Short mmCIF file of N, CA, C and O in Angstrom, two decimals:
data_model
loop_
_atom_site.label_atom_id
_atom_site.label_comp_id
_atom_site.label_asym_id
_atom_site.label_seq_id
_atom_site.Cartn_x
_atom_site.Cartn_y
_atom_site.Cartn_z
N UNK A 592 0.84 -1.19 0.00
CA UNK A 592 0.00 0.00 0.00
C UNK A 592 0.88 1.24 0.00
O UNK A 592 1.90 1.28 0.69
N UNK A 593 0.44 2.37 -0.85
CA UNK A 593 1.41 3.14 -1.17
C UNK A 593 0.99 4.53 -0.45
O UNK A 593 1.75 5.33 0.09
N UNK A 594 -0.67 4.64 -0.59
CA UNK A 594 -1.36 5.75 -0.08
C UNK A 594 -3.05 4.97 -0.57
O UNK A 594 -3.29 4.03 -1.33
N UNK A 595 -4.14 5.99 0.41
CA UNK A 595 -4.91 4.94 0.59
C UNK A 595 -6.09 6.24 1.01
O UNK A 595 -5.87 7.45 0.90
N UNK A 596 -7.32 5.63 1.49
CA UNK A 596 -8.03 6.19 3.02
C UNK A 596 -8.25 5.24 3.49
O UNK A 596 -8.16 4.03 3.24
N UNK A 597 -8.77 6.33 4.79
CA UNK A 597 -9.21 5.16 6.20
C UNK A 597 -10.54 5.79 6.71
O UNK A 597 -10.67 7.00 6.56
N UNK A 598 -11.60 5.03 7.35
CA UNK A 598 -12.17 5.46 8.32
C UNK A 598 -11.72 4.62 9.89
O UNK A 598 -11.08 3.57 9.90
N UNK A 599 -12.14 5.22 10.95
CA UNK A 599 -12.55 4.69 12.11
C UNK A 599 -13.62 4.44 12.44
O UNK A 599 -14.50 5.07 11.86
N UNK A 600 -13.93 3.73 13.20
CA UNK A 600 -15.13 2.95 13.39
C UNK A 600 -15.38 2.64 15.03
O UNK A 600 -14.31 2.24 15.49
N UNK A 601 -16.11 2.68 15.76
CA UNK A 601 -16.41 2.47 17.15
C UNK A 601 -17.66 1.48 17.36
O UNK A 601 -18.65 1.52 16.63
N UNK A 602 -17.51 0.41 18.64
CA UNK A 602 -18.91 -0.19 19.13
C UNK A 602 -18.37 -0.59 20.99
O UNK A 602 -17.60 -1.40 21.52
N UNK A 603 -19.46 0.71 21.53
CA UNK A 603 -19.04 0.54 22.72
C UNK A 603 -20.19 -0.54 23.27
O UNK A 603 -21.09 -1.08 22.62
N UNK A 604 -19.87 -0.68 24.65
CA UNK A 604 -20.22 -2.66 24.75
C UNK A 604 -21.78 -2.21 25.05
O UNK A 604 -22.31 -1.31 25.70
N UNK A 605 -22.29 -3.38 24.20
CA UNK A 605 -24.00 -3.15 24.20
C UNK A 605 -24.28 -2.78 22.79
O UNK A 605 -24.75 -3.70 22.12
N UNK A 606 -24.12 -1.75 22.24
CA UNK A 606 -24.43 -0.85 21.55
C UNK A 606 -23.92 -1.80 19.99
O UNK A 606 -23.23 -2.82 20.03
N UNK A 607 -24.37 -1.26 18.93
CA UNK A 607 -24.09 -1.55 17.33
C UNK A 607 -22.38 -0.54 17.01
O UNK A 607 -21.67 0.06 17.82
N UNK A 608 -22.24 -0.74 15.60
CA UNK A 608 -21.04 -0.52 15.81
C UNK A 608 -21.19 1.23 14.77
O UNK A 608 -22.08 1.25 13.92
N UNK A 609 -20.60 2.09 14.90
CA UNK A 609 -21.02 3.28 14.56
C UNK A 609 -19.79 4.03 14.07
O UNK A 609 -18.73 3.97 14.69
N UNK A 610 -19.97 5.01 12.54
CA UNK A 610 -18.65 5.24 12.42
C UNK A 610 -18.20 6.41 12.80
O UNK A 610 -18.84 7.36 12.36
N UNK A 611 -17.10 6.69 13.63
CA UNK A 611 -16.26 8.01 14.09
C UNK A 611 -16.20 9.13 13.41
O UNK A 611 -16.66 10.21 13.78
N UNK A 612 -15.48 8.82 12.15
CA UNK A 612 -15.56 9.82 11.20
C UNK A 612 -15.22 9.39 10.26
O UNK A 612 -15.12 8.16 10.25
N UNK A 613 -14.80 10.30 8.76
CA UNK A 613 -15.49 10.40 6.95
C UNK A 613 -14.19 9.21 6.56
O UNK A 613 -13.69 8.43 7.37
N UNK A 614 -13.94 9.30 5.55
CA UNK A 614 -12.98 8.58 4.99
C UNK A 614 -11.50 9.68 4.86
O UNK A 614 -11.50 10.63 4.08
N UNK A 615 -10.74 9.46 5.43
CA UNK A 615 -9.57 10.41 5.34
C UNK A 615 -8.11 9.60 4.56
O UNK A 615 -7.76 8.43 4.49
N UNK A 616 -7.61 10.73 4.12
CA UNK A 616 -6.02 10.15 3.02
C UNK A 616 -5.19 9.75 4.31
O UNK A 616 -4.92 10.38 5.33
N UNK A 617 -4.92 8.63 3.92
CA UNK A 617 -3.86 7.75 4.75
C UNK A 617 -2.28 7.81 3.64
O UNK A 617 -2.36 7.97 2.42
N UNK A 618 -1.11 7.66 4.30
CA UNK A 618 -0.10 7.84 3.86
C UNK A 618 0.71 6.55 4.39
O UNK A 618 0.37 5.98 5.43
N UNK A 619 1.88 6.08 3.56
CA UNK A 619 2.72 4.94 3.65
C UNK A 619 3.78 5.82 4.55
O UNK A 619 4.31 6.89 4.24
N UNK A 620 3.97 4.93 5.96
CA UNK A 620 5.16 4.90 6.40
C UNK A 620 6.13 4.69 6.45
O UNK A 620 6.40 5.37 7.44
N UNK A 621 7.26 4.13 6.10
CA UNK A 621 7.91 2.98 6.43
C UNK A 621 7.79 1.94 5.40
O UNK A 621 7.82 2.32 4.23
N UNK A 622 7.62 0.31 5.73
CA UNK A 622 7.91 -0.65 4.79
C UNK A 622 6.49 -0.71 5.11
O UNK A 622 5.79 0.07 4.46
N UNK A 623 6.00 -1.32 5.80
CA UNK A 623 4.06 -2.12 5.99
C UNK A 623 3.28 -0.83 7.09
O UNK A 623 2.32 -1.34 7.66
N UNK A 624 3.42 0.23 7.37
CA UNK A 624 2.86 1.10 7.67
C UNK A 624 2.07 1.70 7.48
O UNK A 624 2.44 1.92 6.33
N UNK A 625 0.78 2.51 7.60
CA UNK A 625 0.27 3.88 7.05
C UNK A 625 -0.15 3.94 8.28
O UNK A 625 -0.43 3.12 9.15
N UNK A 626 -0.14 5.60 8.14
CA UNK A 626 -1.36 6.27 9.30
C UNK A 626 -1.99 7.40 8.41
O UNK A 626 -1.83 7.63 7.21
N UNK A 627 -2.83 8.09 9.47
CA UNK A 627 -3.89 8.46 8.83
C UNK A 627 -3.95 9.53 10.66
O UNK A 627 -3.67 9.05 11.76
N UNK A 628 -4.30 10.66 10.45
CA UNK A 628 -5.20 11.15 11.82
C UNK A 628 -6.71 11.63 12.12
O UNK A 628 -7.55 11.70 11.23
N UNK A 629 -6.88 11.83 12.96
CA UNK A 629 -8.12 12.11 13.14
C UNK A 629 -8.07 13.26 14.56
O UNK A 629 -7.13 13.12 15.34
N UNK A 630 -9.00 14.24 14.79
CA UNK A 630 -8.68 15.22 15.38
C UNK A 630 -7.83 16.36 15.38
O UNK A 630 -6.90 16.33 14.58
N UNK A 631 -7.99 17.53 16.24
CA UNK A 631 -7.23 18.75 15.57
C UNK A 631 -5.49 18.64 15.91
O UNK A 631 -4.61 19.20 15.26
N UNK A 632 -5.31 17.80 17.08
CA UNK A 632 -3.29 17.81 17.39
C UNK A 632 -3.12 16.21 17.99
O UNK A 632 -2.28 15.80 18.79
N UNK A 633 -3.91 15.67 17.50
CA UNK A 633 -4.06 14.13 17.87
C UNK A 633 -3.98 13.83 19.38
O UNK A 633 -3.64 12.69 19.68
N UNK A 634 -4.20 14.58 20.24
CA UNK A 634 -4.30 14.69 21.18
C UNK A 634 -5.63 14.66 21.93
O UNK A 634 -5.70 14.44 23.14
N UNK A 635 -7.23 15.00 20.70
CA UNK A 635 -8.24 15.22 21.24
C UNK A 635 -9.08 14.63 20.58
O UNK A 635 -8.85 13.96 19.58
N UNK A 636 -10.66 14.93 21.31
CA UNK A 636 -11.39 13.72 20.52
C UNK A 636 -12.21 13.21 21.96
O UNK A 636 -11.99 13.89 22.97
N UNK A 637 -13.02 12.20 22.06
CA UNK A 637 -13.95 12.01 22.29
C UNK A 637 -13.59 11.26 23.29
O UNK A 637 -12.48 10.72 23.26
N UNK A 638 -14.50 11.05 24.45
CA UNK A 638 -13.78 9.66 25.47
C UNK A 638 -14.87 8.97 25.44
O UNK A 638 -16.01 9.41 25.57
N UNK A 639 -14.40 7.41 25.20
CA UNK A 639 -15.27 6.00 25.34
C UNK A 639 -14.85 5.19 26.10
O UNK A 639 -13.68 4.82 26.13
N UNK A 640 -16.14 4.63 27.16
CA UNK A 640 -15.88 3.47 28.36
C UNK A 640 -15.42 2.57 28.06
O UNK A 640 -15.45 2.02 26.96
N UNK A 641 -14.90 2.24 29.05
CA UNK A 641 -14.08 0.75 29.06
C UNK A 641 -14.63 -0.30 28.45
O UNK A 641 -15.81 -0.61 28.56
N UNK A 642 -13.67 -0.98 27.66
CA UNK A 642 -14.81 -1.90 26.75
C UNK A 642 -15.16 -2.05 25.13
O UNK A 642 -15.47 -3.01 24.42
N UNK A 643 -14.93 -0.41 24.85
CA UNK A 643 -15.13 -0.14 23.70
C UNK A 643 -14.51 -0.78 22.59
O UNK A 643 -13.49 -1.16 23.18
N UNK A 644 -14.42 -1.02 21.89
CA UNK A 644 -13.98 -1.41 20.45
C UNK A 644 -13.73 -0.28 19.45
O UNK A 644 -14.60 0.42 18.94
N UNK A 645 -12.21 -0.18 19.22
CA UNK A 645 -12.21 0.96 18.33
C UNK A 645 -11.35 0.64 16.62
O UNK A 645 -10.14 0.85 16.57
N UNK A 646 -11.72 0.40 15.97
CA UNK A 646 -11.00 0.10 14.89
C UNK A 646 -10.63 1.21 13.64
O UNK A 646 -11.25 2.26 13.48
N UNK A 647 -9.71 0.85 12.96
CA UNK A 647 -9.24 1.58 11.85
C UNK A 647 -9.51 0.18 10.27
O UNK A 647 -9.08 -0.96 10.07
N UNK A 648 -10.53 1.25 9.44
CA UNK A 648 -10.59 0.82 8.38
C UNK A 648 -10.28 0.94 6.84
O UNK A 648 -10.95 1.80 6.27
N UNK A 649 -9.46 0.31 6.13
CA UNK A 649 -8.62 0.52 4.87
C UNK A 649 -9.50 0.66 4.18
O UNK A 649 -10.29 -0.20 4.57
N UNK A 650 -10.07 1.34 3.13
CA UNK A 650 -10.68 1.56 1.86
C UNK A 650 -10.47 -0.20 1.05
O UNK A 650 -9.33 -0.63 0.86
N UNK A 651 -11.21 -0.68 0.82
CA UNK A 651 -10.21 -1.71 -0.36
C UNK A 651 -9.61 -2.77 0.76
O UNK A 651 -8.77 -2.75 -0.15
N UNK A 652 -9.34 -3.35 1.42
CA UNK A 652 -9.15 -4.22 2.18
C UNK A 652 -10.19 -5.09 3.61
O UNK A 652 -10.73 -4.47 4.52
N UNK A 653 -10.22 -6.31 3.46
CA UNK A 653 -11.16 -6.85 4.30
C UNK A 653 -10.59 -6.59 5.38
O UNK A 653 -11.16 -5.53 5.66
N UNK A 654 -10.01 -6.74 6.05
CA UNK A 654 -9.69 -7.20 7.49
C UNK A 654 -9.38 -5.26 8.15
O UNK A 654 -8.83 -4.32 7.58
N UNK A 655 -10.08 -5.36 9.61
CA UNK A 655 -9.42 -3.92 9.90
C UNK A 655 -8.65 -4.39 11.77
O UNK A 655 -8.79 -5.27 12.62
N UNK A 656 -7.99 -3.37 11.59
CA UNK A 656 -6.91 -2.74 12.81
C UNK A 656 -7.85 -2.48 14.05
O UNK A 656 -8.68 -1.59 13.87
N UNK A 657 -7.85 -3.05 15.17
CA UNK A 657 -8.81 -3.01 15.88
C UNK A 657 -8.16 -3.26 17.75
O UNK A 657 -7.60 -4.30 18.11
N UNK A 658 -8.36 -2.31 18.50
CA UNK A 658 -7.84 -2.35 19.74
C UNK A 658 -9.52 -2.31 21.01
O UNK A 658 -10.48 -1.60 20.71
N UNK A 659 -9.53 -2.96 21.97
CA UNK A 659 -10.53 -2.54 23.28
C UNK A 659 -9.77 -1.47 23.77
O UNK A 659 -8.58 -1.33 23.50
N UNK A 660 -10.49 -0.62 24.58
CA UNK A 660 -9.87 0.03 25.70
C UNK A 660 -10.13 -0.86 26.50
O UNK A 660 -10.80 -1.87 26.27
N UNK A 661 -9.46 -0.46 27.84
CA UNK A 661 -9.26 -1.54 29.30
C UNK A 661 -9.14 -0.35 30.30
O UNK A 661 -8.98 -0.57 31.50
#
């Protein structure tokens, strides 16, 4: 992947899964890298309970990047 977009995606526990925000230009890092940001100094943004499910999704690829908070 050379350059790309991404969305994020959220499903806090209970709830369906809902998307964060639009599709944004993601950029190649490195060798197997990209990022992509979201928010005004990546520092800010929204807080979700413990539990949550937060993933990052590739345009064009099945499988996505996906962490809980704890």
């Amino acid at each position: 992947m050379r350059a790309g977009t991404a969305r994020w995606l959220f499903k806090k526990p209970g709830d369906t899964w809902k998307t964060g925000g639009v599709w944004k230009r993601a950029g190649r890092v490195g060798g197997t890298f990209a990022e992509t940001s979201w928010g005004r100094d990546g520092h800010t943004g929204p807080v979700y309970p413990r539990g949550t499910r937060i993933c990052v999704q590739f345009k064009g690829l099945p499988t996505m990047a996906c962490v809980s908070l704890k």
